[in-house]
Coordinates of C-alpha atoms and ligand atoms in Angstrom, one line a residue:
M28 CA -8.4 10.4 -4.6
K29 CA -11.6 8.7 -2.6
H30 CA -14.7 11.1 -3.2
R31 CA -17.8 11.1 -0.2
K32 CA -20.8 9.4 -1.0
K33 CA -22.9 11.6 -2.6
G34 CA -24.5 13.2 0.3
E35 CA -21.7 12.2 3.2
K36 CA -20.4 14.9 5.5
P37 CA -16.8 15.8 5.4
L38 CA -14.8 14.4 7.8
N39 CA -12.3 17.4 8.8
K40 CA -11.0 16.9 12.4
T41 CA -9.3 19.0 15.1
V42 CA -6.1 17.4 16.0
M43 CA -5.3 19.2 19.8
P44 CA -1.6 18.4 20.7
L45 CA -1.2 15.6 23.5
K46 CA -0.4 16.9 26.8
S47 CA 0.6 13.4 27.7
G48 CA 2.7 11.3 26.0
L49 CA 1.3 8.5 24.0
Q50 CA 1.2 4.7 26.5
G51 CA -0.4 1.0 25.8
N52 CA -0.8 -1.2 22.8
I53 CA -2.5 -1.8 20.0
T54 CA -3.2 -4.8 17.1
I55 CA -2.1 -3.5 14.2
P56 CA -4.7 -4.4 11.1
G57 CA -3.8 -6.8 7.8
D58 CA -1.8 -6.1 5.4
K59 CA -2.8 -4.3 2.6
S60 CA -1.0 -5.5 -0.3
I61 CA -1.4 -9.1 1.2
S62 CA -5.0 -8.7 1.8
H63 CA -5.5 -7.9 -2.3
R64 CA -3.3 -10.6 -3.1
A65 CA -4.9 -13.5 -0.2
V66 CA -8.1 -12.3 -2.1
L67 CA -6.9 -12.1 -5.8
F68 CA -4.8 -16.0 -5.7
A69 CA -7.5 -17.4 -3.9
S70 CA -9.9 -16.6 -6.7
L71 CA -7.3 -17.9 -9.0
A72 CA -7.0 -21.6 -7.3
E73 CA -9.0 -24.2 -7.1
G74 CA -11.2 -25.5 -3.9
E75 CA -11.5 -23.4 -0.8
T76 CA -9.5 -20.6 0.6
K77 CA -9.8 -18.7 4.1
I78 CA -8.5 -15.7 5.1
T79 CA -8.6 -14.8 8.6
G80 CA -6.1 -11.4 9.9
F81 CA -8.1 -10.0 6.1
L82 CA -8.3 -6.1 6.4
R83 CA -11.7 -4.2 5.9
G84 CA -10.7 -1.7 4.6
E85 CA -12.0 0.5 1.5
D86 CA -9.1 -0.7 -1.5
C87 CA -9.6 -4.8 -0.2
L88 CA -13.1 -4.5 -0.2
S89 CA -12.8 -3.1 -3.7
T90 CA -10.7 -6.4 -5.1
I91 CA -13.9 -8.9 -3.6
S92 CA -16.4 -6.3 -5.4
C93 CA -14.4 -6.7 -8.5
M94 CA -14.3 -10.5 -8.3
K95 CA -17.4 -11.1 -7.3
K96 CA -17.9 -9.5 -10.7
L97 CA -16.0 -11.9 -12.6
G98 CA -18.0 -14.6 -10.8
V99 CA -16.3 -15.2 -7.8
N100 CA -18.6 -16.7 -4.5
I101 CA -16.7 -14.4 -1.1
T102 CA -18.3 -15.4 2.1
E103 CA -17.0 -11.9 4.9
N104 CA -17.5 -13.3 7.6
D105 CA -16.0 -10.7 10.6
D106 CA -13.1 -13.3 11.5
E107 CA -12.8 -15.0 8.4
I108 CA -12.8 -14.7 4.9
I109 CA -13.8 -17.5 2.7
V110 CA -13.5 -17.8 -1.0
N111 CA -14.2 -20.1 -3.5
G112 CA -11.8 -20.6 -5.8
K113 CA -12.5 -21.1 -9.9
G114 CA -9.1 -21.6 -10.7
L115 CA -7.3 -20.3 -13.9
H116 CA -10.0 -21.1 -16.2
G117 CA -13.0 -20.3 -13.9
F118 CA -14.3 -16.9 -14.4
T119 CA -16.9 -15.2 -16.5
E120 CA -17.1 -12.0 -18.5
P121 CA -18.4 -9.2 -16.2
N122 CA -21.9 -8.0 -17.0
E123 CA -20.7 -4.2 -15.7
I124 CA -17.2 -2.3 -15.3
L125 CA -15.7 -3.9 -12.6
N126 CA -14.8 -0.7 -10.1
V127 CA -11.3 -0.6 -8.3
G128 CA -11.8 3.0 -6.8
N129 CA -9.0 4.2 -5.2
S130 CA -6.7 1.5 -4.9
G131 CA -4.2 1.4 -8.2
T132 CA -3.0 -2.5 -6.8
T133 CA -6.6 -3.5 -8.2
I134 CA -6.9 -2.2 -11.3
R135 CA -3.0 -2.9 -11.7
L136 CA -2.9 -7.0 -10.7
L137 CA -6.4 -7.4 -12.2
S138 CA -5.3 -6.1 -15.8
G139 CA -2.6 -8.5 -15.9
V140 CA -5.3 -11.5 -14.1
L141 CA -7.4 -10.5 -17.0
S142 CA -5.4 -10.4 -19.8
G143 CA -5.2 -14.3 -19.2
Q144 CA -9.0 -14.0 -20.0
P145 CA -10.8 -15.2 -23.1
F146 CA -13.2 -12.3 -22.9
S147 CA -13.5 -8.5 -22.4
S148 CA -14.1 -6.1 -19.4
V149 CA -13.9 -2.5 -18.1
L150 CA -12.4 -0.9 -15.1
V151 CA -12.6 1.6 -13.5
G152 CA -11.8 3.2 -10.8
D153 CA -12.1 6.9 -9.3
D154 CA -10.5 10.3 -10.3
S155 CA -7.1 9.8 -8.4
I156 CA -7.7 6.7 -10.0
A157 CA -7.9 8.5 -13.5
K158 CA -4.6 10.8 -13.7
R159 CA -2.5 7.0 -12.6
P160 CA 0.1 5.8 -14.9
M161 CA -1.8 2.4 -16.3
G162 CA 1.1 2.2 -19.7
R163 CA 3.5 0.2 -16.5
V164 CA 1.4 -2.0 -17.0
T165 CA -0.3 -2.1 -20.6
G166 CA 3.0 -2.3 -22.4
P167 CA 4.5 -5.3 -21.4
L168 CA 0.7 -7.6 -20.7
K169 CA -0.4 -5.9 -24.2
M170 CA 3.6 -7.4 -25.5
M171 CA 2.3 -10.2 -24.4
D172 CA -0.2 -10.5 -26.8
A173 CA -3.1 -8.6 -24.7
K174 CA -5.6 -6.3 -25.9
I175 CA -5.9 -3.7 -24.2
D176 CA -7.2 -0.1 -25.1
G177 CA -7.7 2.8 -23.2
R178 CA -7.2 6.6 -22.9
N179 CA -4.1 8.5 -24.4
V180 CA -3.3 5.1 -25.7
A181 CA -4.2 3.1 -22.6
E182 CA -1.8 4.9 -20.3
F183 CA -5.2 6.3 -18.7
T184 CA -8.5 4.5 -17.2
P185 CA -11.4 4.0 -18.1
L186 CA -9.7 0.0 -20.0
H187 CA -11.0 -2.1 -21.8
I188 CA -9.5 -5.8 -21.5
R189 CA -9.8 -8.3 -25.0
G190 CA -7.6 -11.6 -22.9
G191 CA -6.6 -14.7 -24.4
Q192 CA -3.5 -17.0 -25.2
L193 CA -0.6 -14.8 -24.0
K194 CA 3.0 -15.4 -25.0
G195 CA 6.2 -15.5 -22.7
I196 CA 8.2 -11.9 -22.5
H197 CA 11.7 -11.3 -20.7
Y198 CA 10.4 -7.5 -19.2
L199 CA 13.3 -5.4 -18.0
S200 CA 11.2 -2.2 -16.2
P201 CA 12.0 0.9 -16.3
V202 CA 10.5 1.4 -12.1
A203 CA 10.7 -0.5 -9.5
S204 CA 7.0 -1.5 -8.6
A205 CA 5.2 -4.8 -7.6
Q206 CA 2.7 -3.3 -8.9
V207 CA 3.9 -3.9 -12.3
K208 CA 5.6 -6.9 -11.4
S209 CA 2.8 -8.7 -10.1
A210 CA 0.6 -8.1 -13.0
I211 CA 3.2 -9.3 -15.6
L212 CA 3.2 -12.6 -13.0
L213 CA -0.3 -12.8 -12.9
A214 CA -0.5 -12.7 -16.7
G215 CA 2.9 -15.1 -16.7
L216 CA 0.9 -17.7 -16.0
Y217 CA -1.7 -17.5 -18.8
A218 CA 1.8 -17.9 -20.7
K219 CA 3.4 -20.1 -22.9
G220 CA 6.7 -20.5 -21.8
E221 CA 8.2 -18.8 -19.4
T222 CA 7.7 -14.5 -18.0
K223 CA 10.2 -13.0 -16.2
I224 CA 10.5 -9.3 -15.5
T225 CA 13.7 -7.5 -14.1
E226 CA 13.6 -4.6 -11.8
P227 CA 16.1 -1.8 -11.3
H228 CA 15.6 -2.4 -7.3
K229 CA 13.4 -5.0 -5.7
S230 CA 10.3 -4.2 -4.9
R231 CA 7.6 -5.9 -2.4
D232 CA 7.8 -9.6 -3.3
H233 CA 4.2 -11.1 -1.7
T234 CA 3.2 -12.0 -4.8
E235 CA 6.2 -14.3 -5.5
R236 CA 5.4 -15.9 -1.4
M237 CA 2.2 -16.1 -2.2
L238 CA 1.8 -17.6 -5.5
E239 CA 4.5 -20.0 -3.9
S240 CA 1.3 -21.0 -0.8
F241 CA -0.4 -21.6 -3.1
G242 CA 1.5 -24.1 -5.3
V243 CA 3.0 -21.9 -8.1
R244 CA 6.7 -22.0 -8.5
V245 CA 8.4 -18.8 -9.0
E246 CA 11.9 -17.9 -9.7
A247 CA 12.7 -15.1 -7.3
T248 CA 16.3 -13.1 -7.5
T249 CA 18.1 -9.9 -5.9
D250 CA 16.4 -8.4 -8.9
S251 CA 14.4 -10.1 -11.2
A252 CA 11.3 -12.8 -11.0
A253 CA 10.3 -15.3 -13.7
I254 CA 7.2 -17.6 -13.5
H255 CA 6.4 -21.1 -16.2
G256 CA 3.1 -20.8 -18.0
G257 CA -0.5 -23.5 -17.0
Q258 CA 1.1 -24.1 -13.4
A259 CA -2.6 -24.6 -11.3
L260 CA -3.2 -23.2 -8.0
T261 CA -4.1 -25.1 -4.9
A262 CA -7.1 -23.7 -2.3
T263 CA -4.1 -22.5 0.7
D264 CA -6.0 -21.0 3.5
I265 CA -3.3 -17.1 4.2
H266 CA -2.7 -15.5 7.5
V267 CA -2.9 -12.2 6.3
P268 CA -0.2 -10.3 9.2
G269 CA -1.0 -6.6 9.8
D270 CA 0.9 -3.8 8.1
I271 CA 4.2 -2.1 8.3
S272 CA 2.8 1.1 6.6
S273 CA -0.1 1.5 9.2
A274 CA 2.3 0.7 11.7
A275 CA 5.0 3.3 10.7
F276 CA 2.1 6.3 11.4
M277 CA 1.8 5.1 15.0
L278 CA 6.2 4.2 14.8
V279 CA 6.6 8.1 13.9
A280 CA 3.7 9.5 16.4
G281 CA 5.5 8.2 19.3
A282 CA 8.8 8.6 18.4
V283 CA 8.2 12.3 18.3
V284 CA 5.3 13.4 21.2
P285 CA 7.7 13.6 24.6
G286 CA 6.8 11.1 26.7
S287 CA 5.5 8.2 25.1
E288 CA 6.5 4.1 25.1
I289 CA 4.2 2.2 22.9
T290 CA 4.4 -1.9 21.9
L291 CA 2.6 -2.6 17.9
R292 CA 1.4 -6.0 17.7
N293 CA 1.3 -7.1 14.9
V294 CA 3.8 -6.0 12.2
G295 CA 4.1 -7.5 9.1
M296 CA 8.3 -7.9 9.2
N297 CA 8.9 -9.0 5.3
P298 CA 12.6 -7.6 4.4
T299 CA 11.1 -5.4 1.2
R300 CA 8.4 -3.5 3.0
T301 CA 11.1 -2.6 7.0
G302 CA 12.8 0.6 5.3
I303 CA 11.0 2.0 7.8
I304 CA 12.9 0.2 10.5
D305 CA 15.9 1.0 9.1
V306 CA 15.1 4.6 8.8
L307 CA 13.9 4.5 12.7
Q308 CA 17.0 2.7 13.7
A309 CA 19.5 5.4 11.4
M310 CA 18.0 8.5 12.6
G311 CA 18.7 7.6 16.3
A312 CA 14.6 5.9 17.9
D313 CA 14.8 4.0 20.8
L314 CA 13.2 1.0 19.1
T315 CA 12.8 -2.6 20.7
I316 CA 12.1 -5.8 18.2
H317 CA 10.1 -8.8 19.7
N318 CA 8.6 -11.5 19.5
E319 CA 9.5 -12.9 16.6
R320 CA 7.2 -14.9 14.4
Y321 CA 6.5 -16.5 11.0
L322 CA 3.0 -17.3 9.9
G323 CA 1.9 -17.9 6.6
G324 CA 5.0 -16.8 4.0
E325 CA 5.2 -13.3 6.3
P326 CA 7.7 -13.0 9.3
S327 CA 6.0 -10.6 12.0
T328 CA 7.6 -9.6 14.9
D329 CA 5.6 -7.6 18.4
L330 CA 7.3 -3.1 18.7
T331 CA 7.9 -0.6 20.6
I332 CA 9.3 2.5 20.5
R333 CA 9.4 4.8 22.6
Y334 CA 10.0 8.9 22.3
S335 CA 13.7 9.6 22.3
S336 CA 16.3 12.5 20.1
L337 CA 16.5 11.9 16.5
T338 CA 18.8 13.2 14.1
G339 CA 19.2 13.6 10.3
I340 CA 19.8 11.5 7.7
T341 CA 20.1 10.5 3.6
I342 CA 17.5 8.2 2.2
S343 CA 17.5 7.1 -0.9
G344 CA 18.5 3.8 -3.7
E345 CA 17.8 0.8 -2.8
L346 CA 16.3 1.8 0.6
I347 CA 13.2 3.8 -1.4
P348 CA 10.8 1.0 -2.7
R349 CA 12.0 -0.5 0.8
L350 CA 9.4 2.2 2.3
I351 CA 7.9 4.5 -0.9
D352 CA 4.2 4.2 1.1
E353 CA 6.4 5.0 4.4
I354 CA 8.0 8.4 3.0
P355 CA 4.8 11.3 4.3
A356 CA 5.1 10.1 8.0
I357 CA 9.1 9.9 7.5
A358 CA 9.2 13.6 6.6
V359 CA 6.8 14.5 10.1
L360 CA 9.7 12.5 11.2
A361 CA 12.5 14.5 10.1
S362 CA 10.8 17.9 10.8
Q363 CA 11.4 16.2 14.9
A364 CA 14.8 15.5 13.8
E365 CA 18.3 17.6 14.4
G366 CA 19.7 18.8 11.3
T367 CA 18.6 18.2 7.4
T368 CA 16.6 14.4 6.4
I369 CA 17.2 14.4 2.2
I370 CA 15.2 12.2 0.7
R371 CA 16.4 11.3 -2.9
D372 CA 15.5 9.1 -5.5
A373 CA 11.9 8.8 -5.1
E374 CA 10.6 10.0 -8.4
E375 CA 8.0 7.4 -7.8
L376 CA 6.1 10.0 -5.3
K377 CA 4.5 11.7 -8.0
V378 CA 2.5 8.8 -9.0
K379 CA 0.8 7.7 -6.1
E380 CA -3.2 9.0 -4.5
T381 CA -1.5 12.1 -5.0
N382 CA 1.3 13.2 -6.0
R383 CA 3.1 12.7 -2.6
I384 CA 6.2 15.1 -3.3
D385 CA 3.6 18.1 -3.5
T386 CA 1.0 17.1 -1.3
V387 CA 4.3 16.5 1.8
V388 CA 6.0 19.8 0.8
H389 CA 3.3 22.2 1.0
Q390 CA 0.9 20.9 3.5
L391 CA 3.7 20.3 6.1
A392 CA 5.1 23.9 5.4
Q393 CA 1.6 25.6 5.7
I394 CA 2.5 24.3 9.1
G395 CA 5.5 25.7 9.8
V396 CA 7.8 22.7 9.1
S397 CA 11.2 24.2 7.4
I398 CA 10.8 21.5 3.9
E399 CA 11.8 22.2 0.5
A400 CA 10.8 19.9 -2.9
T401 CA 13.1 19.1 -5.4
E402 CA 13.1 17.0 -8.9
D403 CA 13.0 13.6 -7.2
G404 CA 11.8 14.0 -3.2
M405 CA 11.9 16.5 0.2
V406 CA 15.4 18.3 2.3
I407 CA 14.0 18.7 5.6
H408 CA 15.1 20.1 8.3
G409 CA 15.0 20.2 11.9
K410 CA 13.8 20.3 14.5
S411 CA 10.8 22.2 13.0
D412 CA 8.0 23.4 15.9
I413 CA 4.8 23.0 13.9
H414 CA 2.0 25.1 14.8
G415 CA -1.2 24.9 14.3
G416 CA -3.9 25.6 11.4
T417 CA -6.1 23.8 8.6
V418 CA -5.0 21.7 5.4
Q419 CA -6.0 19.4 3.3
S420 CA -5.6 15.5 2.4
F421 CA -6.6 15.2 -0.6
H422 CA -8.7 12.5 0.3
D423 CA -5.2 11.4 0.0
H424 CA -5.3 8.6 3.1
R425 CA -1.3 8.8 3.9
I426 CA -1.5 12.2 4.1
G427 CA -4.5 12.7 6.4
M428 CA -2.8 10.5 9.0
S429 CA 0.2 12.3 8.5
M430 CA -0.7 15.8 8.8
V431 CA -3.3 14.5 11.6
L432 CA 0.1 13.3 13.8
C433 CA 1.2 17.1 12.9
G434 CA -1.3 18.0 15.5
L435 CA -0.5 15.2 18.2
I436 CA 2.9 17.3 18.2
S437 CA 1.8 21.6 17.7
T438 CA 1.1 24.1 19.6
D439 CA -2.5 24.5 18.3
A440 CA -5.0 23.1 16.9
V441 CA -4.3 21.2 13.7
I442 CA -7.3 21.0 11.4
V443 CA -6.9 18.1 9.4
K444 CA -9.4 18.2 5.9
D445 CA -11.5 15.2 4.4
T446 CA -9.9 12.3 6.8
E447 CA -12.6 10.1 5.6
A448 CA -9.7 8.5 3.1
I449 CA -8.1 6.6 5.8
A450 CA -10.7 4.3 5.0
V451 CA -8.9 2.9 2.0
S452 CA -5.9 1.5 4.6
Y453 CA -6.6 2.0 8.0
P454 CA -10.3 2.0 8.8
S455 CA -9.1 2.2 13.2
F456 CA -7.0 4.4 12.4
F457 CA -8.9 7.5 15.2
E458 CA -9.6 4.6 17.4
D459 CA -6.3 3.6 17.9
L460 CA -4.7 7.1 18.5
Q461 CA -7.3 7.9 21.8
R462 CA -6.5 4.3 23.2
L463 CA -2.6 4.9 22.8
S464 CA -3.6 8.6 24.2
G465 CA -5.4 7.0 26.9
D466 CA -8.5 8.7 26.1
K467 CA -10.9 5.9 25.5
Ligands
S3P20 C1 1.6 -1.8 -3.1 C2 2.8 -1.4 -4.5 C3 3.2 -0.3 -4.2 C4 2.8 0.5 -2.9 C5 1.4 0.5 -2.9 C6 1.0 -1.0 -3.3 C7 1.0 -3.3 -4.0 O1 3.5 0.6 -5.4 O2 3.3 1.8 -2.8 O3 1.1 1.5 -2.1 O4 0.3 -4.2 -3.3 O5 1.7 -4.1 -4.9 P1 4.2 0.5 -6.7 O6 4.0 -1.0 -8.1 O7 4.0 1.5 -7.8 O8 5.3 1.1 -6.1

């Protein structure tokens, strides 16, 4: 949950139904997951790394702020971030608390790194972070010999980490989580021998790909990743592709607003993230993929989407980790498809920035969508007529953006509360939407 700073007004937005389709093109801003990793890994590397395409969203700025408190010199220019890496053993003990804000990726990945440092540090975040489970990382890190305290036996923040020499483990993770996998692999850099994690399904693999770019050997299979301790990272320039999770909101907008045809440039197409493309295609969306390219170990393309009729589908199993962040947007998409869409195996939604089964279902139901929560997902009956009303974002960026999409296709205005949270991952969301709606 992102909270307003003192004296800052809540940003409630009144979204009016569009009279004509979305048209034109936009460039999708940098990938949040990759931006975090670029700053963190560059800090761990020896030498200077230049990062282009970095997402200046609040979550990634939290990662920069924490790395600075660990003694890393980072220059923030408009078009690039320059990181003077400290090497694996060059961080200094922070003399203040490390605040991760709303960012689960920052706290979980940093916990792995701090477990290998011969000093003490304290990690906190906002009210949402305080409710999110940390035992999924602190548990395995403690098995590697890190000393970690926190509320409820290190299940919740604040976390106090005293790191040092670690031992390699083979961890069978009960969840497919790239944050857990990355924390363990990063701690593995400081461990004796091999550290390996096996997951129930493959989670996003940006850590494995980017560590390779920094010269670290990672052995990855379809459901595991392993690393040998003691490998140094060598600075390398990183280009961050656009975030498919941000593009997802525009893809859904293009698919559901009658008369739309839009092109999204610079969309990261890492196969561990493209579940939204599979869903759009399976529902019958009119989507063209063009200009495929490969930059810095990550594929990207341009996407054109046109309004079309859609059909409900079932989404479950290995597809879920490949689209977990897109489910709030997919729920809006499904509300405009003929027939029923069933989302299963998505319990992880309950531990995101909000409980996204509850927040998606209650807010969509509020404005006329026929939708029910289930234990592990939701069932959406289309095609629903969305009527106007007031909905909450619950300070969750992705809930806020999903509700804005509803306003574009409702019969009356939709008022979305507390939209300032959107800056966590997509600071230019409203500008981009305005550009596509011809209101420049
Ligand atoms: C992320 C991993 C996912 C995702 C989050 C970003 C990452 O979380 O939902 O937005 O950058 O590693 P989990 O690791 O909890 O699945």
